Coordinates of C-alpha atoms and ligand atoms in Angstrom, one line a residue:
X1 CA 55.3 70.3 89.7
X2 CA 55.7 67.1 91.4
X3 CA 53.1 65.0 92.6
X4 CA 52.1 65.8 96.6
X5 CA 51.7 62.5 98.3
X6 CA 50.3 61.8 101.7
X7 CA 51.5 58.6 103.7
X8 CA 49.2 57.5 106.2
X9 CA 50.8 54.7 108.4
X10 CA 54.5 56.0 107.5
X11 CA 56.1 54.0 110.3
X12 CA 55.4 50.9 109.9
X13 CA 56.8 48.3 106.9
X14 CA 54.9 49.7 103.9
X15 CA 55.6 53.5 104.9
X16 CA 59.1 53.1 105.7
X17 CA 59.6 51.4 102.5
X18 CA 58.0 53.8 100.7
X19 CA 59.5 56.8 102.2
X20 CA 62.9 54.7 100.6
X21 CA 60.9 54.7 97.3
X22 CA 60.5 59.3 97.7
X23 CA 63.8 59.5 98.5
X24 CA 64.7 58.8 94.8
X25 CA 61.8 60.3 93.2
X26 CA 62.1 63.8 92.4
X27 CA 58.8 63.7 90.8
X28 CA 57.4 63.2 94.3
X29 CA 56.9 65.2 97.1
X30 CA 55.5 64.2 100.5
X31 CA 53.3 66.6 102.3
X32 CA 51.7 64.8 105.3
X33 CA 52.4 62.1 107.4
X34 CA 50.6 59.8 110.2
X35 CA 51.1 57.0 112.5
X36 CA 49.5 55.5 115.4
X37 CA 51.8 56.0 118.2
X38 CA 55.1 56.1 117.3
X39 CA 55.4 59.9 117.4
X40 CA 59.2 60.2 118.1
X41 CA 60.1 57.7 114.6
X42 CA 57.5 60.2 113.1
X43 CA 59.1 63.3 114.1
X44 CA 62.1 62.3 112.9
X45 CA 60.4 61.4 109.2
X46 CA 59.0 64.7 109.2
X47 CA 62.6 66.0 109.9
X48 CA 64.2 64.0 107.1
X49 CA 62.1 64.9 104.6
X50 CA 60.8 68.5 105.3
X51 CA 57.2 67.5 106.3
X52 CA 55.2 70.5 107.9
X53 CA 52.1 68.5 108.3
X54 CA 51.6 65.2 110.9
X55 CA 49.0 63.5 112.5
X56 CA 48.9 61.1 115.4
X57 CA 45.7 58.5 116.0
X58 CA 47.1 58.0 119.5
X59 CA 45.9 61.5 121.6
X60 CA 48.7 60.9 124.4
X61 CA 51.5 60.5 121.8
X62 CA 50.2 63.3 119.5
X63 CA 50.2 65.3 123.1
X64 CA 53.5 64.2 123.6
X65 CA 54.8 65.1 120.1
X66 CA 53.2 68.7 120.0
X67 CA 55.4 69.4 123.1
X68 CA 58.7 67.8 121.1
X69 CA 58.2 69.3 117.8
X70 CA 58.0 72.7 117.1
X71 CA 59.1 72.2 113.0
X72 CA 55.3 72.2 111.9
X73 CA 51.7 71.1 112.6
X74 CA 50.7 68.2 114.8
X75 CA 47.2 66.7 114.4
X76 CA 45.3 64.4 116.8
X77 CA 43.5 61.2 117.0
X78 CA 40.9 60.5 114.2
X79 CA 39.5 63.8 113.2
X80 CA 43.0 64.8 113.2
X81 CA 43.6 62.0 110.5
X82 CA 40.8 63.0 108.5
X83 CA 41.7 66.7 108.2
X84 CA 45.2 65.9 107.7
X85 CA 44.1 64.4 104.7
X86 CA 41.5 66.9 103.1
X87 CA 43.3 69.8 104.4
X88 CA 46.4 68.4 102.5
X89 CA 45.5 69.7 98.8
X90 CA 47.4 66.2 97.7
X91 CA 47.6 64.3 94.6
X92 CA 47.6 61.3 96.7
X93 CA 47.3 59.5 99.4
X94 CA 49.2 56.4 100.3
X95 CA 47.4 54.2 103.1
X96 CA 49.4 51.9 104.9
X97 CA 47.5 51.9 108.2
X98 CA 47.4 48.4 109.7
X99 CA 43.3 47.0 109.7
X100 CA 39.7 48.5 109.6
X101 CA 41.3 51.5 111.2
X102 CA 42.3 52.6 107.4
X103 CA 38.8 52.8 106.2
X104 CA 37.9 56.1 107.7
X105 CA 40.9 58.0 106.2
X106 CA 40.5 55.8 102.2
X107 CA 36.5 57.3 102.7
X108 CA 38.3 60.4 103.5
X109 CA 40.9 60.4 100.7
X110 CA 38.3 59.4 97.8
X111 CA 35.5 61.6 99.1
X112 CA 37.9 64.6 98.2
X113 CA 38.4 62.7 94.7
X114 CA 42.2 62.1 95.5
X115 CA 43.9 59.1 94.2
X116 CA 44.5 56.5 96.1
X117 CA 47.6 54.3 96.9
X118 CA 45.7 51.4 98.3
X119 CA 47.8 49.2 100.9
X120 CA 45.3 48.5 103.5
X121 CA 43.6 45.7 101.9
X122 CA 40.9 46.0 104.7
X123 CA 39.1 49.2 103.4
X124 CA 38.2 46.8 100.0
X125 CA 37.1 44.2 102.6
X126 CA 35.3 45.9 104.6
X127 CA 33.9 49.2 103.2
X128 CA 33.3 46.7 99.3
X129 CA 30.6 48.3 96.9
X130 CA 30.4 52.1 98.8
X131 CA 34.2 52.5 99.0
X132 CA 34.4 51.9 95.2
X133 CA 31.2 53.6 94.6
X134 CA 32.2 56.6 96.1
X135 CA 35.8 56.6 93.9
X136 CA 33.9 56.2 90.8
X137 CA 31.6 58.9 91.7
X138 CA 34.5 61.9 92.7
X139 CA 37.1 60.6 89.5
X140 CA 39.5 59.3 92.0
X141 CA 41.6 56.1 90.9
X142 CA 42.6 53.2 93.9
X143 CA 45.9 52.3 92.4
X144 CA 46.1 48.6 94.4
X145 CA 49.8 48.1 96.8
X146 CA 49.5 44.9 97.7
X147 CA 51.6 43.0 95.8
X148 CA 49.5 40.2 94.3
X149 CA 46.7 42.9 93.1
X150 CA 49.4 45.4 91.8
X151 CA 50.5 42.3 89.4
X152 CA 47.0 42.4 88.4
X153 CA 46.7 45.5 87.6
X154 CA 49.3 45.1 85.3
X155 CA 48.4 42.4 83.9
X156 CA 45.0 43.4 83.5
X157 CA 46.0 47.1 81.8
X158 CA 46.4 46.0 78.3
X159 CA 43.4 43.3 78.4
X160 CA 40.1 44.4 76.9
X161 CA 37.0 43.7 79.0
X162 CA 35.5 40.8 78.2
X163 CA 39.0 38.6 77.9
X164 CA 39.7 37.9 81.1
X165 CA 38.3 34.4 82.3
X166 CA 40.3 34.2 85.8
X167 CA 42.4 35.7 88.1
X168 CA 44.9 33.5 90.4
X169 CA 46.0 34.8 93.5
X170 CA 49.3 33.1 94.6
X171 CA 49.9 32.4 97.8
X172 CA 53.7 31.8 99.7
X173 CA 51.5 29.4 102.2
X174 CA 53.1 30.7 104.8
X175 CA 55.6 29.1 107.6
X176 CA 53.1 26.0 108.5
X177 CA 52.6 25.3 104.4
X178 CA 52.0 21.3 104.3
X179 CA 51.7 21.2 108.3
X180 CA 48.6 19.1 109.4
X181 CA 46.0 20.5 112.0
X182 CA 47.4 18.4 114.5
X183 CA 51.1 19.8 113.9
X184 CA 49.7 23.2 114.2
X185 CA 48.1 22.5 117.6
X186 CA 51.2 24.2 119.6
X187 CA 52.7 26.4 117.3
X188 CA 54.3 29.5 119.1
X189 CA 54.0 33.2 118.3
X190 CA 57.7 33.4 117.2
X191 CA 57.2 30.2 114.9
X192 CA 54.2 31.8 113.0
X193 CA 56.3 35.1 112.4
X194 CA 59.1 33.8 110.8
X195 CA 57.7 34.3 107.0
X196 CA 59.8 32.3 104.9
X197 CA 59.8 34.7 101.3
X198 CA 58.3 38.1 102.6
X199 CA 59.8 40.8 105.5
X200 CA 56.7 42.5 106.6
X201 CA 54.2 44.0 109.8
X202 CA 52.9 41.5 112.5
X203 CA 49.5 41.4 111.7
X204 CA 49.9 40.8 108.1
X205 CA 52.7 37.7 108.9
X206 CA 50.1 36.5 111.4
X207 CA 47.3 36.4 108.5
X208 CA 49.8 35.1 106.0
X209 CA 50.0 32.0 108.8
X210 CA 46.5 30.9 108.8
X211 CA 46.2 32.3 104.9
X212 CA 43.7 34.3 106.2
X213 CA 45.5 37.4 104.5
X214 CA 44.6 35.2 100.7
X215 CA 41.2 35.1 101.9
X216 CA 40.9 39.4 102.5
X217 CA 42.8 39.5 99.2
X218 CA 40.2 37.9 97.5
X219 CA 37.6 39.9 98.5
X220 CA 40.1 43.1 97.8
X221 CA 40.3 41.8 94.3
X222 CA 36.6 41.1 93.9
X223 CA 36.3 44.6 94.7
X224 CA 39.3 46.1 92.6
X225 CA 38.8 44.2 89.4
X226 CA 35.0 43.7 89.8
X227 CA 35.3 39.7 89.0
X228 CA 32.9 37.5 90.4
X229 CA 34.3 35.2 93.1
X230 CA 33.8 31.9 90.8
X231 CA 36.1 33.6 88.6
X232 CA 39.2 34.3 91.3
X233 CA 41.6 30.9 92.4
X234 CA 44.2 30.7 95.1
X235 CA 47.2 28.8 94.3
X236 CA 50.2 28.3 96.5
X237 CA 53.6 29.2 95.2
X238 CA 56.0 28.6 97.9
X239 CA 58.7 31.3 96.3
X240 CA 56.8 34.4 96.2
X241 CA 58.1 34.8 92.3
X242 CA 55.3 34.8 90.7
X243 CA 53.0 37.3 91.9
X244 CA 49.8 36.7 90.6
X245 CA 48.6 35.6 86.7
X246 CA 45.4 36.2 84.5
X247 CA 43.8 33.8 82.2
X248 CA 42.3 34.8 79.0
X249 CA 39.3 33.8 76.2
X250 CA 41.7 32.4 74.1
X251 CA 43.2 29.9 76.3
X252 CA 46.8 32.1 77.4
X253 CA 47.9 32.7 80.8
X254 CA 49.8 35.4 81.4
X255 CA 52.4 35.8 85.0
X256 CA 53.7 38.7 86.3
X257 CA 57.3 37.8 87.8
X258 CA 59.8 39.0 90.3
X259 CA 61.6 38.8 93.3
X260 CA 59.4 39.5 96.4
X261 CA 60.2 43.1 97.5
X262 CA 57.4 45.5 98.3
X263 CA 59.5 48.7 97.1
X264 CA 58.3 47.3 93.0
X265 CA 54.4 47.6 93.9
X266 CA 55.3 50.7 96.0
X267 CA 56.4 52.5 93.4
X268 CA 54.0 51.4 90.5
X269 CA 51.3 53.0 92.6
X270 CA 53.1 55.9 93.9
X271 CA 54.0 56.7 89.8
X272 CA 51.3 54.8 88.0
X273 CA 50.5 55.2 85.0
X274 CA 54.6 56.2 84.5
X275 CA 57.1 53.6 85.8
X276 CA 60.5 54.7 87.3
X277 CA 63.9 53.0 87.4
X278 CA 63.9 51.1 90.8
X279 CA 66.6 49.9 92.3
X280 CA 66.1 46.3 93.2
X281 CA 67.5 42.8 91.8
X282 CA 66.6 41.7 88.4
X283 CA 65.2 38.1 88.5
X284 CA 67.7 35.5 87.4
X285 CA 65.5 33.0 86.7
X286 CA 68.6 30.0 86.2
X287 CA 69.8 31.4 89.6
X288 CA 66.2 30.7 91.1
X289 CA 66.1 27.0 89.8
X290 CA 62.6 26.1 90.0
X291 CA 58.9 27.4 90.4
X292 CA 56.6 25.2 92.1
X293 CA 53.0 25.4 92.9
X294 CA 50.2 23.4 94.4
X295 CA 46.5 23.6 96.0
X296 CA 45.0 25.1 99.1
X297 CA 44.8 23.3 101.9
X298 CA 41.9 25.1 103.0
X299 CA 40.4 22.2 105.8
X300 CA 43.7 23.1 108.0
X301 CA 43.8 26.7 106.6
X302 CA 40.2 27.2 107.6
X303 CA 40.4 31.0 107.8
X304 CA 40.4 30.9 103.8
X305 CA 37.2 28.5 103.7
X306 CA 35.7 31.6 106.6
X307 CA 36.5 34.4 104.2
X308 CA 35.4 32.7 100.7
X309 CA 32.1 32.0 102.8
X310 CA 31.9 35.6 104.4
X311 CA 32.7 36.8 100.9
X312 CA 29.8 34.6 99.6
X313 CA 27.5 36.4 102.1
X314 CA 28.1 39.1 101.5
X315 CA 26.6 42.0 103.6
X316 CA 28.5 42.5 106.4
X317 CA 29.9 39.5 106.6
X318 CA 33.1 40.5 105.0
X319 CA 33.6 43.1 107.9
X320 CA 32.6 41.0 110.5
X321 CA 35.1 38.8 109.3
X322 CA 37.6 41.2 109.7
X323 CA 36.6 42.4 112.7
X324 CA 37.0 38.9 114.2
X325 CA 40.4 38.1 112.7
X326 CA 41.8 41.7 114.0
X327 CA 40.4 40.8 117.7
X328 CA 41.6 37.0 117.3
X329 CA 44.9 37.7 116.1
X330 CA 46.0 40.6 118.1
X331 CA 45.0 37.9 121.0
X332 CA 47.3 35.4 119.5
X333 CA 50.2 37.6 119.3
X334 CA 49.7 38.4 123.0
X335 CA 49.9 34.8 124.0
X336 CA 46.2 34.5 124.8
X337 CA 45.0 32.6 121.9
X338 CA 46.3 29.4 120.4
X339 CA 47.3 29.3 116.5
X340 CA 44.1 26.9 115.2
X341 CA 41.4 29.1 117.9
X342 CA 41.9 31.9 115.3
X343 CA 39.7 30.6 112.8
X344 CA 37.4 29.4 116.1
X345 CA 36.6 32.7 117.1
X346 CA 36.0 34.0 113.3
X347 CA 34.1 30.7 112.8
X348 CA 31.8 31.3 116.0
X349 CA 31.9 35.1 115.4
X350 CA 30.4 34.8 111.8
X351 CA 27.7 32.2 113.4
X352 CA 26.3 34.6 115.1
X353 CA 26.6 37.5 114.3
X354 CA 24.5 36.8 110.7
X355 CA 25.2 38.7 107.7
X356 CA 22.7 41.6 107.0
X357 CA 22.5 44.4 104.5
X358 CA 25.2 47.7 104.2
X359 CA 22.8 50.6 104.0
X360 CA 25.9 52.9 104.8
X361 CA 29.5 53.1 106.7
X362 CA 27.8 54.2 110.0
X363 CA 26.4 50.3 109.7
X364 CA 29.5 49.4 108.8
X365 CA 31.0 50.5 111.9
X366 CA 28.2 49.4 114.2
X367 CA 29.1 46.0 112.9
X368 CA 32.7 45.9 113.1
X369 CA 32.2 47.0 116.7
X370 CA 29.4 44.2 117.6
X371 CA 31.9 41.6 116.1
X372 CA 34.7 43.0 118.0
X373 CA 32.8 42.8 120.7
X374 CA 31.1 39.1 120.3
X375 CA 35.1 37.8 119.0
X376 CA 36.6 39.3 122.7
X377 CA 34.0 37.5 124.8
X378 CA 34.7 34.3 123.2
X379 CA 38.7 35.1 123.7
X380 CA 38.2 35.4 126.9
X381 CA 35.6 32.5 127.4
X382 CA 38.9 30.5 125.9
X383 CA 41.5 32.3 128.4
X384 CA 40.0 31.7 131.6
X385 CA 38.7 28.0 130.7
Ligands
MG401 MG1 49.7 40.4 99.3

């Protein structure tokens, strides 16, 4: 029987990638598929792959789609996301959705006690301790997507506990590695999306910019792997070869290694614990030349210093955090934000807004709201000065 996946967010660059990744795999068989708006490329998934079952998040578009499409079920805006997932009788679920937006449907996808194919670093961020409290308690495994924490996992399968001393999170640096603040003060939408080693979403090249995407993936591996946050290092590693590397008791380091192409990470998860031939290039290490690595700048990368402090925190700081980059950055990418006033409105977001206690996800989403709502006033203080 092959395995019945759900892919949540199966437009954008993770989904499309993986739908590649099914294609080849006869072992797997999507059931179910969801974006936010983009209801015609959806249809036309559904179509390709003989998909019965789709949901929208955007009402209009799901509207709009249910008129198009008369090859199956279309479901609507958030509880149609939800029962898309625990109506689906999956194996797992793959969540690609882009922000907090993807914690709803990983609480959704665990509660049920299906595995999950973890690719929206922000449910670790923001959901932490319940969202891994509530897979341990219904059996269901997060298998990690995101590349650095994918290595990890590997790395980390073999090790008994108690060996591991670090894990190092590597870090490209981004387009504006070795800029100063001052260089950065004009630095244009278009120049920030230009990601020199990795092809990927938006929102996810925007936080690779400020390195505020190392920052939610230290948190995210805090909460995968359990290791305190003394114990987790960035290091930047301008060719995106290595991926990520764990140090052990007695003194060895171990890498994990290969070109950067999400499709490898895809399909570890979507096959874990088998592996699958996958057909990317093999790493010519003579061809690549040489590896190089140095520290964080983290007083011009600031947005790594906010989330290692947020992390510290704890609470909901971590979601607050979030909350502010998502409002911040979606500004920036709409020209009303400069580059450097990201970490500004996190900074003065976090201020105050202080960190308090996570009785439940209801205070989860209060939060995230009140910071969305305290990280848009000071967007627009900054507009109409
Ligand atoms: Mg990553």
């Amino acid at each position: 029987m092959p395995r019945r996946l759900v892919i949540l967010g199966s437009t954008g660059s993770i989904g499309t990638q993986a739908l590649d990744v099914v294609q080849r795999a006869p072992d797997l068989s999507v059931v179910a598929l969801s974006a936010d708006g983009a209801w015609e490329e959806l249809i036309g998934q559904a179509r390709e792959h003989g998909v019965r079952r789709i949901a929208l998040s955007d009402v209009d578009a799901a509207a709009r789609a249910a008129e198009a499409w008369t090859g199956g079920d279309v479901l609507s805006g958030p509880d149609g996301l939800v029962r898309l997932i625990t109506e689906s009788n999956a194996d797992l679920v793959l969540n690609a959705i882009v922000g907090s937006a993807g914690l709803v449907p990983t609480v959704a996808a665990l509660g049920e006690g299906i595995d999950l194919a973890l690719a929206n670093k922000e449910s670790l961020v923001v959901g932490g301790e319940l969202v891994t409290q509530l897979a341990e308690a219904t059996g269901a495994t997060i298998i990690p997507v995101d590349s650095e924490h994918s290595a990890l996992h590997q790395l980390l399968g073999s090790e008994p506990p108690g060996t591991v001393d670090r894990l190092i999170l590597t870090a490209s640096g981004g387009p504006f590695r070795g800029r100063s603040a001052a260089e950065l003060q004009d630095v244009t939408v278009e120049q920030a999306l230009a990601h020199p080693t990795w092809d990927m979403g938006g929102k996810i090249t925007i936080d690779s910019a400020t390195l505020m995407n190392k920052g939610l993936e230290l948190i995210e591996a805090h909460h995968l792997f359990g290791t305190p946050y003394e114990q987790i290092d960035v290091v930047v590693h301008p060719q995106s070869i290595v991926h990520s590397l764990i140090q052990l008791c007695d003194g060895a380091t171990l890498a994990h290694l290969g070109y950067p192409d999400m499709r490898v990470p895809i399909a570890y998860a979507l096959h874990y614990p088998d592996r699958v031939d996958v057909p990317v290039a093999r790493l010519d290490l003579a061809a690549v030349g040489s590896l190089t690595f140095e520290p964080v700048d983290e007083e011009t990368f600031a947005c790594l210093r906010l989330a290692r402090e947020a992390a510290r925190a704890a609470g909901t700081a971590p979601c607050t955090l979030n909350a502010a980059n998502e409002v911040a950055v979606h500004a920036f990418l709409s020209g009303r934000l400069r580059f450097l006033e990201i970490a500004s409105v996190i900074e003065e977001t976090l201020e105050s807004l202080p960190a308090s206690t996570v009785h439940s996800f209801d205070s989860l989403a209060a939060a995230d709201g009140q910071a969305r709502r305290i990280a848009s006033e000071l967007v627009n203080a900054r507009t109409t000065a």
